[in-house]
Amino acid sequence: MDDLAAQIALIGAAGIASQWLAWRLQIPAIVILLAVGLFFGPFTGFMNPRADFGDLYTPLVSTAVAIVLFEGGLTLNFREIRETSKAVRRIVIVSGPLVWLMTALAAHYVGNLSWPTAIILGAVLVVTGPTVIMPLLRHAKLKTRPASILRWEAIVNDPLGALFAVISFETFLVLAGAHEAENLILNVILAIAIAVPGGIAAGRALSWLFSRGHAPEYLKAPILFAAVVAMNSITNLVLEEAGLLTVTVMGITMANARIASITELRRFKETITTLLVSGLFIVLTASLQMDVIRSLEWRVVGFLAIVLFVVRPLAVFVATIGAGLSWKERLLVGWIAPRGIVAVAVAGLFGATLTRIGVTDGDRMIAYTFALVAATIILHGFSLGPLARLLDLRSADRPGVLFVGASRFTIAFARRLKALEVPVLIADGNWSRISEARLAEVEVWYGEILSEQAHHSLNLSRFDHMVAATDNDAYNTLICTDFAPEIGRSDVFQIGDFGASDRQSMNFTIGGLPLFKPGKSYAQLRDLIVDGWIFQATRLTDEFGYKRFAETRPEETHVLLWIKPSESLVFAAAEGSGEPDEGDTIISFGPPRPEREQDKIVKATTTEREARAEKARKTTEAASANVAAAD
């Protein structure tokens, strides 16, 4: 494809389409991106981005990877790592070098790669891509501790793996006589001195700039973007790819600074990262040559088997001895290590360079990396959920509901859902109210739901829906607005009187969906509970469908949600929810169900029969008494 603009447009459209399809199919997006890249590139020859982009290819890939790693660093808060800091340190400091060493040995003796290629490949494969781990963790819904370990390892190991590869490559150049050893040592020391202190200084400077109001809101994201590109480029002038470490440190520094706008900045970076990852993986895969793929032989199968089943598990088990993890957590972390965009990008960079300077199997390193990326994405992507379930390391096997505000209404609602084994939790900052929920044996969280502590201690992956039901309508709106980007705009609901005047009504762009239509206030729901309204669960069958259900309930009954046979929850207030079908279990809220007419007839008949029997018994007793008196 000769038109570069059309090629970029096609890559962007295909990348986002792949992300959407992966979301619909509930599979890792990188699986589809890999297939699309192979189709566009080596399978059809439709495009070859490495040749088409020319000299822009390497700096564009390097800059994109730096932005991806910075966004990953923005998600790492030190509060989250308190429980797993020891394990993460061990995995990074001990497991990383072990993986490097053992992978290099496997690449040379099993994969038949030359020592320079094997050593650099071993360094590259230290990384465990955050662009793959993050979507997997969202789908698998792991418990907090193993999820935290995998996330921190992925972010921290990526720049370190790239740095290991740079040092290996520069060492090879020194041994080949292309560089002097003194220059290498000086460059490495200088690069690290710039990367770590420089990343911290840049992160703190931006945090100070944003928190003091020295930058307007509309310029914060562009300033951040430009700073990331600049810091990456400055460090790369000293040592190639060392800028990845700089931007990662910079992201972590900003994540732990108290910046009011950090959430908005993080969401902007997530959007940019999704676009970059989608396009970048297609670009890198499409640049793979067919003759390199054909060069793969049986040796690659043996290499993959050793890396997957020996190198990674052994390194993690050794590194986590005495780290406070259970054997189940060590087994899960030892198995899950998918490689992603950074491994492919760094391998592509150094593989092409090795080939250019005369190392004949440099391109095979690219093919080996792609083979491992594909294998880990498929094996780890599709096994994480079942393995976590088998090891009991999932936070919840079913989608749950988070209630904000403890009241008789939410407690009764939560108890009904809990009886159907739906995970529920009630959060409230009022101790007396939360005590009532505890007495009702409902799981609770005491504290301010909008606090930083709540964001770090509450595992929101357990909940697919949220109901804000406090006695303050404006506060309910604020809660829904804050949690909507994380839980989903169509999955947050609130109570309240939505019939207010235009002067008092909330803007339609904020808040959640009304749980009731028409809306009901906190006081109204309290009065209904006092009047005897209850929650009922009714399963629909072929004989007893939704129409029949509606006929047998009082007119004022509200259908709040229904539970599908697949255990997913569908709230009636959600857009496009439709109607419940056969096999669904309806949760309704209404007055006690009146007796059916047939029940009344049966009850009246039974009463009449019992009255006649009682009259006959008394007549018999009276007759017997008369006979006895006559005798």
XYZ file of C-alpha atoms in Angstrom:
631
model
C 0.000 0.000 0.000
C 1.770 3.140 -1.244
C -0.391 5.896 0.270
C 1.061 6.415 3.761
C -1.884 8.511 4.987
C -4.363 5.840 3.893
C -2.199 3.181 5.561
C -2.198 5.070 8.874
C -5.969 5.523 8.660
C -6.476 1.811 7.944
C -4.204 0.789 10.847
C -6.095 3.086 13.227
C -9.518 1.870 12.114
C -8.479 -1.789 12.250
C -6.952 -1.321 15.697
C -10.055 0.219 17.255
C -12.300 -2.319 15.492
C -10.165 -5.088 17.001
C -10.525 -3.563 20.467
C -14.298 -3.396 20.082
C -14.536 -6.966 18.794
C -12.394 -8.202 21.680
C -14.725 -6.411 24.104
C -17.764 -8.049 22.524
C -16.177 -11.521 22.525
C -14.590 -11.074 25.988
C -11.133 -12.156 24.784
C -7.744 -10.375 24.984
C -7.626 -7.645 22.339
C -4.023 -8.418 21.487
C -5.102 -11.801 20.063
C -7.165 -10.068 17.382
C -4.529 -7.366 16.857
C -1.926 -10.076 16.252
C -4.146 -11.764 13.655
C -4.869 -8.453 11.892
C -1.185 -7.547 11.769
C -0.214 -10.922 10.333
C -2.960 -10.625 7.715
C -1.942 -7.099 6.656
C 1.770 -7.901 6.607
C 3.446 -11.277 6.056
C 0.345 -13.237 4.971
C -0.810 -10.878 2.200
C 2.061 -8.430 1.737
C -0.525 -5.625 1.729
C 1.752 -3.392 3.807
C 5.233 -3.331 5.304
C 5.360 -0.447 7.803
C 9.102 -0.821 8.449
C 9.836 -0.086 4.810
C 6.931 2.329 4.261
C 7.690 4.507 7.295
C 11.422 4.539 6.571
C 13.548 6.514 9.045
C 10.459 7.479 11.070
C 9.721 3.871 12.024
C 12.156 3.501 14.956
C 11.593 6.888 16.680
C 7.823 6.566 16.318
C 7.821 3.111 17.891
C 10.143 4.247 20.694
C 8.005 7.302 21.486
C 4.775 5.292 21.458
C 6.222 2.694 23.836
C 7.384 5.493 26.175
C 3.861 6.943 26.333
C 2.427 3.465 27.054
C 4.870 2.934 29.927
C 4.229 6.402 31.368
C 0.491 5.719 31.421
C 1.199 2.440 33.198
C 3.292 4.276 35.780
C 0.369 6.648 36.427
C -1.668 3.678 37.706
C 0.847 2.632 40.375
C 0.170 4.095 43.800
C 2.429 3.134 46.713
C -0.597 2.665 48.979
C -1.580 -0.301 46.850
C 1.805 -2.015 47.083
C 2.112 -2.028 50.876
C 0.857 -5.594 51.169
C 2.850 -6.910 48.202
C 5.978 -4.717 48.219
C 8.247 -7.531 49.391
C 7.015 -9.941 46.747
C 7.258 -7.315 43.990
C 10.815 -6.381 45.005
C 11.861 -10.028 45.003
C 10.279 -10.684 41.598
C 11.917 -7.622 40.054
C 15.362 -7.929 41.685
C 15.757 -11.726 41.845
C 13.381 -13.167 39.264
C 14.296 -10.682 36.506
C 18.005 -11.584 36.262
C 17.186 -15.297 36.638
C 14.768 -15.110 33.708
C 17.413 -13.258 31.678
C 20.067 -15.880 32.373
C 17.930 -18.984 31.891
C 16.194 -17.623 28.771
C 19.559 -16.802 27.188
C 20.805 -20.338 27.881
C 17.621 -21.828 26.413
C 17.832 -19.587 23.339
C 21.420 -20.637 22.664
C 21.355 -24.365 23.467
C 17.779 -25.168 22.456
C 16.941 -22.414 19.982
C 20.391 -22.552 18.350
C 20.797 -18.776 18.401
C 24.201 -17.134 18.557
C 25.330 -15.838 21.944
C 24.801 -12.131 21.142
C 21.274 -12.769 19.888
C 20.460 -15.189 22.738
C 21.669 -12.813 25.465
C 19.749 -9.839 24.062
C 16.652 -12.006 23.579
C 16.906 -13.156 27.208
C 16.940 -9.519 28.339
C 13.989 -8.610 26.124
C 11.871 -11.464 27.473
C 12.268 -10.295 31.071
C 9.351 -7.952 30.405
C 5.731 -8.945 31.064
C 3.695 -6.499 29.041
C 1.293 -4.215 30.933
C -0.708 -3.723 27.736
C -1.628 -7.409 27.945
C -1.779 -7.811 31.739
C -4.214 -4.937 32.337
C -7.033 -6.258 30.112
C -6.478 -9.787 31.441
C -6.804 -8.577 35.038
C -10.011 -6.717 34.215
C -11.545 -9.866 32.752
C -10.214 -12.325 35.338
C -11.179 -10.229 38.394
C -8.384 -11.551 40.600
C -8.129 -10.917 44.298
C -6.261 -7.777 45.247
C -2.856 -9.258 46.153
C -2.064 -11.391 43.062
C -3.524 -8.696 40.792
C -1.308 -6.047 42.415
C 1.819 -8.205 42.011
C 1.193 -8.876 38.326
C 0.389 -5.217 37.602
C 3.435 -3.798 39.411
C 5.765 -6.389 37.916
C 4.534 -5.632 34.412
C 5.072 -1.882 34.744
C 8.423 -1.992 36.547
C 9.942 -4.857 34.534
C 9.248 -3.317 31.125
C 11.818 -0.491 31.293
C 14.260 -2.738 33.171
C 14.027 -5.419 30.481
C 14.633 -2.780 27.796
C 17.593 -1.462 29.814
C 19.019 -5.000 30.134
C 18.730 -5.364 26.351
C 20.507 -2.030 25.796
C 23.377 -3.029 28.108
C 23.661 -6.434 26.389
C 23.713 -4.818 22.961
C 26.262 -2.184 23.945
C 28.437 -4.865 25.553
C 28.370 -6.832 22.295
C 29.488 -3.710 20.420
C 32.353 -3.272 22.892
C 33.451 -6.885 22.415
C 33.188 -6.456 18.654
C 35.456 -3.406 18.863
C 32.838 -0.911 17.782
C 32.774 0.905 21.166
C 35.138 1.377 24.052
C 34.309 -0.218 27.401
C 34.905 3.029 29.263
C 32.299 4.805 27.139
C 29.745 2.071 27.814
C 30.226 2.189 31.581
C 30.075 5.977 31.574
C 26.926 6.017 29.406
C 25.131 3.449 31.570
C 25.934 5.323 34.781
C 24.974 8.647 33.210
C 21.734 7.240 31.770
C 20.662 5.787 35.123
C 21.614 9.042 36.840
C 19.365 10.925 34.416
C 16.564 8.355 34.330
C 15.810 7.914 38.031
C 16.501 11.385 39.513
C 15.389 13.033 36.285
C 12.111 11.133 36.222
C 11.427 12.001 39.852
C 12.326 15.669 39.323
C 10.163 15.953 36.198
C 7.223 14.252 37.918
C 7.456 16.536 40.964
C 7.852 19.641 38.819
C 4.712 18.819 36.841
C 2.831 17.962 40.031
C 3.806 21.328 41.531
C 2.840 23.110 38.309
C -0.592 21.480 38.193
C -1.441 21.580 41.903
C -0.542 25.290 42.261
C -2.736 26.315 39.361
C 0.119 27.473 37.140
C -1.345 25.605 34.175
C -4.972 25.842 32.996
C -7.006 22.648 32.872
C -7.164 22.523 29.074
C -3.329 22.640 28.832
C -2.498 20.010 31.466
C -2.841 16.995 29.170
C -0.851 18.575 26.287
C 1.893 19.661 28.717
C 2.063 16.150 30.128
C 2.236 14.631 26.662
C 5.034 16.954 25.579
C 6.990 16.348 28.810
C 6.879 12.573 28.330
C 8.173 12.810 24.765
C 10.900 15.271 25.809
C 12.165 13.257 28.810
C 12.238 10.077 26.747
C 14.241 11.748 23.982
C 16.713 13.456 26.349
C 17.621 10.203 28.100
C 17.838 8.332 24.780
C 20.534 10.779 23.649
C 22.773 9.316 26.364
C 21.780 5.645 26.059
C 19.317 4.186 23.568
C 15.942 3.145 25.096
C 16.972 4.297 28.596
C 14.222 6.893 28.265
C 11.689 4.143 28.999
C 12.979 4.015 32.566
C 12.755 7.808 32.862
C 9.112 8.053 31.839
C 8.120 5.098 34.040
C 9.689 6.741 37.113
C 8.055 10.012 36.108
C 4.623 8.348 35.897
C 4.960 6.639 39.285
C 6.060 9.936 40.862
C 3.000 11.747 39.562
C 0.684 8.891 40.564
C 1.752 9.321 44.182
C 1.507 13.119 44.203
C -1.696 14.676 45.489
C -2.953 16.219 42.238
C -6.660 16.972 42.070
C -6.773 16.453 38.296
C -4.809 13.173 38.252
C -7.949 11.143 37.486
C -8.792 13.211 34.405
C -5.165 13.075 33.235
C -5.105 9.327 33.724
C -8.262 8.881 31.662
C -6.812 11.006 28.862
C -3.628 8.944 28.872
C -5.667 5.718 28.832
C -7.403 6.913 25.676
C -4.110 7.780 23.996
C -2.580 4.479 25.120
C -5.460 2.439 23.720
C -5.010 4.129 20.339
C -1.233 3.683 20.399
C -1.259 0.059 21.519
C -3.861 -0.869 18.903
C -1.974 0.734 16.050
C 1.503 -0.114 17.282
C 0.897 -3.840 17.607
C -0.516 -4.000 14.082
C 2.470 -2.006 12.773
C 5.027 -4.254 14.474
C 3.309 -7.474 13.440
C 2.789 -6.323 9.855
C 6.533 -5.529 9.640
C 7.387 -9.188 10.221
C 8.712 -10.848 7.064
C 7.369 -14.160 5.785
C 10.828 -15.655 5.290
C 11.572 -15.001 8.975
C 8.414 -16.883 9.957
C 9.396 -19.772 7.677
C 12.798 -19.904 9.392
C 11.133 -21.092 12.591
C 11.603 -24.828 13.144
C 10.993 -27.431 15.815
C 13.579 -25.749 18.018
C 11.242 -22.835 18.686
C 8.694 -25.249 20.199
C 11.299 -26.542 22.639
C 12.396 -22.994 23.454
C 8.818 -21.902 24.153
C 8.175 -24.952 26.337
C 11.260 -24.268 28.469
C 10.497 -20.544 28.884
C 6.835 -21.149 29.716
C 7.044 -24.237 31.926
C 10.531 -24.049 33.442
C 12.142 -20.594 33.325
C 9.305 -18.378 34.553
C 7.839 -20.723 37.229
C 11.286 -21.613 38.600
C 12.427 -17.967 38.745
C 9.252 -16.854 40.548
C 9.297 -19.740 43.034
C 12.923 -19.013 43.914
C 12.325 -15.258 44.168
C 9.222 -15.537 46.386
C 10.645 -17.870 49.023
C 9.692 -16.260 52.344
C 7.832 -13.394 50.617
C 4.577 -14.103 52.443
C 2.658 -15.488 49.460
C 0.582 -18.658 49.517
C 1.538 -21.534 47.227
C -1.570 -20.783 45.148
C -0.486 -17.187 44.598
C 3.057 -18.265 43.743
C 1.715 -20.803 41.259
C -0.538 -18.251 39.562
C 2.137 -15.528 39.366
C 4.694 -18.093 38.176
C 2.492 -19.110 35.272
C 1.068 -15.757 34.159
C 3.678 -13.726 32.267
C 2.298 -12.611 28.889
C 4.660 -10.578 26.738
C 3.382 -7.650 24.727
C 4.140 -4.487 22.880
C 7.396 -3.534 24.619
C 8.996 -6.944 24.019
C 8.053 -6.838 20.345
C 9.198 -3.228 19.916
C 12.585 -3.719 21.600
C 13.195 -7.031 19.814
C 12.359 -5.402 16.493
C 14.734 -2.533 17.192
C 17.732 -4.650 18.208
C 17.008 -7.522 15.815
C 17.135 -5.185 12.825
C 20.296 -3.518 14.167
C 22.040 -6.872 14.734
C 21.206 -7.952 11.185
C 22.510 -4.662 9.802
C 25.890 -5.049 11.538
C 26.356 -8.632 10.347
C 24.793 -10.953 12.968
C 23.055 -13.461 10.691
C 20.345 -14.621 13.097
C 19.286 -11.158 14.280
C 15.925 -11.429 12.515
C 15.299 -14.804 14.160
C 15.221 -12.990 17.499
C 12.219 -11.038 16.207
C 10.503 -14.257 15.130
C 11.212 -15.954 18.474
C 9.805 -12.945 20.315
C 6.632 -12.953 18.220
C 6.259 -16.698 18.769
C 6.513 -16.260 22.546
C 4.158 -13.255 22.506
C 1.557 -15.242 20.561
C 1.964 -18.317 22.792
C 1.731 -16.394 26.065
C -1.207 -14.293 24.900
C -3.192 -17.387 23.931
C -2.145 -19.704 26.780
C -2.113 -17.138 29.576
C -5.019 -15.107 28.236
C -7.399 -18.050 28.114
C -6.101 -19.879 31.194
C -5.954 -17.023 33.721
C -9.678 -17.045 34.497
C -10.070 -20.839 34.881
C -6.812 -21.137 36.848
C -7.786 -18.296 39.207
C -11.158 -19.967 39.740
C -9.512 -23.331 40.383
C -7.101 -21.806 42.903
C -9.865 -19.710 44.496
C -8.050 -16.466 43.674
C -10.960 -14.692 41.988
C -12.474 -11.793 43.890
C -15.978 -12.836 42.858
C -17.320 -15.449 40.485
C -20.422 -13.423 39.769
C -21.098 -9.771 38.928
C -21.980 -7.927 42.121
C -23.674 -4.729 43.268
C -22.114 -1.965 45.366
C -24.633 0.009 47.438
C -23.675 3.430 48.778
C -25.773 4.440 51.770
C -27.032 2.065 54.440
C -30.797 2.244 54.970
C -33.672 -0.153 55.477
C -34.234 -0.019 51.713
C -30.643 -0.872 50.676
C -30.278 -3.480 53.438
C -33.444 -5.268 52.312
C -32.346 -4.999 48.666
C -28.880 -6.363 49.467
C -30.261 -9.229 51.563
C -32.528 -10.329 48.732
C -29.606 -10.333 46.275
C -27.339 -12.097 48.781
C -29.943 -14.847 49.184
C -29.497 -15.459 45.439
C -25.691 -15.568 45.901
C -25.099 -12.222 44.179
C -22.035 -10.472 45.739
C -23.146 -7.295 47.530
C -21.501 -4.638 49.687
C -22.945 -1.598 51.449
C -20.638 1.405 51.975
C -21.484 4.204 54.389
C -19.660 6.701 56.575
C -22.303 6.623 59.314
C -21.444 4.012 61.957
C -24.979 3.571 63.308
C -26.359 2.933 59.837
C -23.560 0.584 58.881
C -24.141 -1.332 62.131
C -27.695 -2.147 61.038
C -26.324 -3.645 57.821
C -23.783 -5.704 59.764
C -26.547 -7.057 62.011
C -28.371 -8.082 58.827
C -25.238 -10.092 57.874
C -24.518 -7.983 54.792
C -20.886 -7.217 53.882
C -20.095 -3.576 54.661
C -17.363 -0.974 54.213
C -17.184 1.834 56.751
C -15.827 5.132 55.474
C -16.163 7.869 52.877
C -16.687 6.223 49.481
C -15.076 9.175 47.665
C -11.906 9.071 49.784
C -8.516 8.014 48.480
C -8.572 5.179 51.002
C -11.736 3.783 49.411
C -10.179 3.781 45.966
C -7.223 1.756 47.234
C -8.901 -0.600 49.720
C -12.130 -1.356 47.827
C -11.691 -3.928 45.082
C -14.097 -2.491 42.546
C -13.488 -5.349 40.116
C -15.953 -7.324 42.244
C -18.817 -5.053 41.252
C -20.351 -4.544 37.840
C -23.100 -2.229 39.105
C -23.497 0.507 41.704
C -26.561 1.986 43.413
C -26.168 5.362 45.162
C -28.993 5.540 47.701
C -28.075 8.087 50.368
C -30.481 10.746 51.677
C -28.672 13.475 49.672
C -29.586 13.577 45.957
C -26.654 15.815 45.044
C -24.230 13.479 46.815
C -25.712 10.503 44.947
C -25.099 12.359 41.699
C -21.510 13.114 42.699
C -20.850 9.459 43.559
C -22.242 8.227 40.248
C -20.245 10.811 38.307
C -17.031 9.773 40.060
C -17.470 6.029 39.640
C -19.096 5.962 36.196
C -15.810 5.886 34.195
C -14.581 2.908 36.211
C -17.760 0.858 36.570
C -19.527 2.029 33.410
C -21.822 4.941 32.698
C -24.784 2.626 32.025
C -24.182 0.579 35.203
C -24.422 3.254 37.914
C -27.853 4.071 39.348
C -29.195 6.478 41.927
C -32.367 7.181 43.820
C -33.858 10.655 44.093
C -36.667 12.925 43.086
C -35.969 13.739 39.432
C -39.080 15.847 39.056
C -37.358 18.978 40.359
C -37.645 22.314 38.619
C -35.210 23.341 35.894
C -33.456 25.595 38.402
C -32.757 22.661 40.758
C -32.442 19.679 38.391
C -29.035 18.146 37.646
C -27.410 18.321 34.227
C -28.078 15.170 32.208
C -24.335 14.701 31.601
C -23.630 13.969 35.265
C -24.930 11.454 37.746
C -26.276 7.962 37.176
C -29.421 6.464 35.732
C -32.560 6.715 37.900
C -33.194 3.395 39.651
C -36.943 4.093 39.668
C -39.101 5.608 36.956
C -40.611 7.918 38.072
C -37.905 8.673 40.614
C -38.399 8.001 44.301
C -36.686 9.934 47.056
C -34.975 8.529 50.122
C -37.947 9.558 52.308
C -40.442 7.915 49.955
C -38.550 4.622 49.968
C -38.269 4.740 53.752
C -42.039 5.214 54.047
C -42.733 2.362 51.623
C -40.579 0.003 53.688
C -42.479 1.095 56.797
C -45.758 0.399 54.958
C -44.650 -3.195 54.395
C -43.228 -3.081 50.869
C -40.836 -5.968 50.254
C -38.367 -7.322 47.708
C -39.423 -10.498 45.955
C -37.537 -12.895 43.675
C -39.578 -14.635 40.984
C -38.258 -17.040 38.376
C -39.974 -17.000 35.003
C -40.871 -20.272 33.311
C -42.534 -21.313 30.075
C -45.927 -21.423 31.806
C -45.334 -18.376 33.995
C -43.907 -15.672 31.699
C -43.348 -11.970 32.226
C -46.903 -11.061 31.151
C -48.381 -13.451 33.674
C -45.974 -12.112 36.307
C -47.192 -8.540 35.723
C -50.822 -9.647 35.977
C -50.312 -11.269 39.385
C -48.577 -8.282 40.955
C -50.049 -5.031 42.269
C -49.970 -2.248 39.701
C -47.471 -0.167 41.719
C -44.851 -2.949 41.847
C -41.438 -1.959 40.425
C -39.249 -4.452 38.554
C -35.720 -3.361 39.474
C -33.581 -5.998 37.785
C -33.445 -9.584 36.649
C -30.750 -12.244 36.854
C -30.024 -14.152 33.652
C -29.264 -17.915 33.671
C -25.660 -16.871 32.871
C -25.702 -15.025 36.266
C -25.365 -11.599 34.633
C -27.514 -8.783 36.022
C -29.797 -6.621 33.887
C -31.223 -3.497 35.540
C -34.619 -2.469 34.237
C -33.556 1.211 34.270
C -30.631 0.570 31.919
C -31.041 1.696 28.322
C -31.988 -1.131 25.985
C -32.602 -3.562 28.833
C -35.715 -4.995 27.171
C -37.870 -7.455 29.104
C -36.956 -10.532 31.134
C -37.222 -13.920 29.407
C -37.907 -17.473 30.415
C -35.340 -18.651 32.962
C -34.646 -15.144 34.305
C -35.145 -14.368 37.993
C -36.916 -11.046 38.552
C -36.175 -8.876 41.604
C -39.202 -6.681 42.250
C -40.077 -4.139 44.915
C -43.688 -3.652 45.868
C -46.463 -4.144 48.423
C -47.103 -7.654 49.745
C -48.651 -9.798 47.072
C -52.481 -10.054 47.458
C -54.128 -13.436 47.669
C -55.182 -14.786 44.332
C -58.902 -15.384 43.747
C -58.368 -19.143 43.577
C -56.551 -18.997 46.910
C -59.505 -17.115 48.370
C -61.993 -19.730 47.073
C -59.905 -22.596 48.416
C -59.507 -20.845 51.764
C -63.259 -20.109 51.992
C -64.155 -23.684 51.062
C -61.752 -25.070 53.615
C -63.151 -22.802 56.311
C -66.737 -23.793 55.478
C -65.820 -27.490 55.499
C -64.095 -27.139 58.842
C -67.136 -25.292 60.261
C -69.538 -28.078 59.129
C -67.219 -30.719 60.593
C -67.057 -28.848 63.869
C -70.897 -28.524 63.945
C -71.324 -32.250 63.252
C -68.832 -33.090 65.992
C -70.727 -30.956 68.486
C -74.083 -32.538 67.449
C -72.640 -36.001 67.917
C -71.247 -35.078 71.317
C -74.653 -33.633 72.338
C -76.493 -36.780 71.193
C -74.074 -38.989 73.096
C -74.582 -36.854 76.199
C -78.394 -37.228 75.918
C -78.138 -41.006 75.554
C -75.912 -41.199 78.590
C -78.361 -39.082 80.606
C -81.296 -41.321 79.616
C -79.417 -44.420 80.733
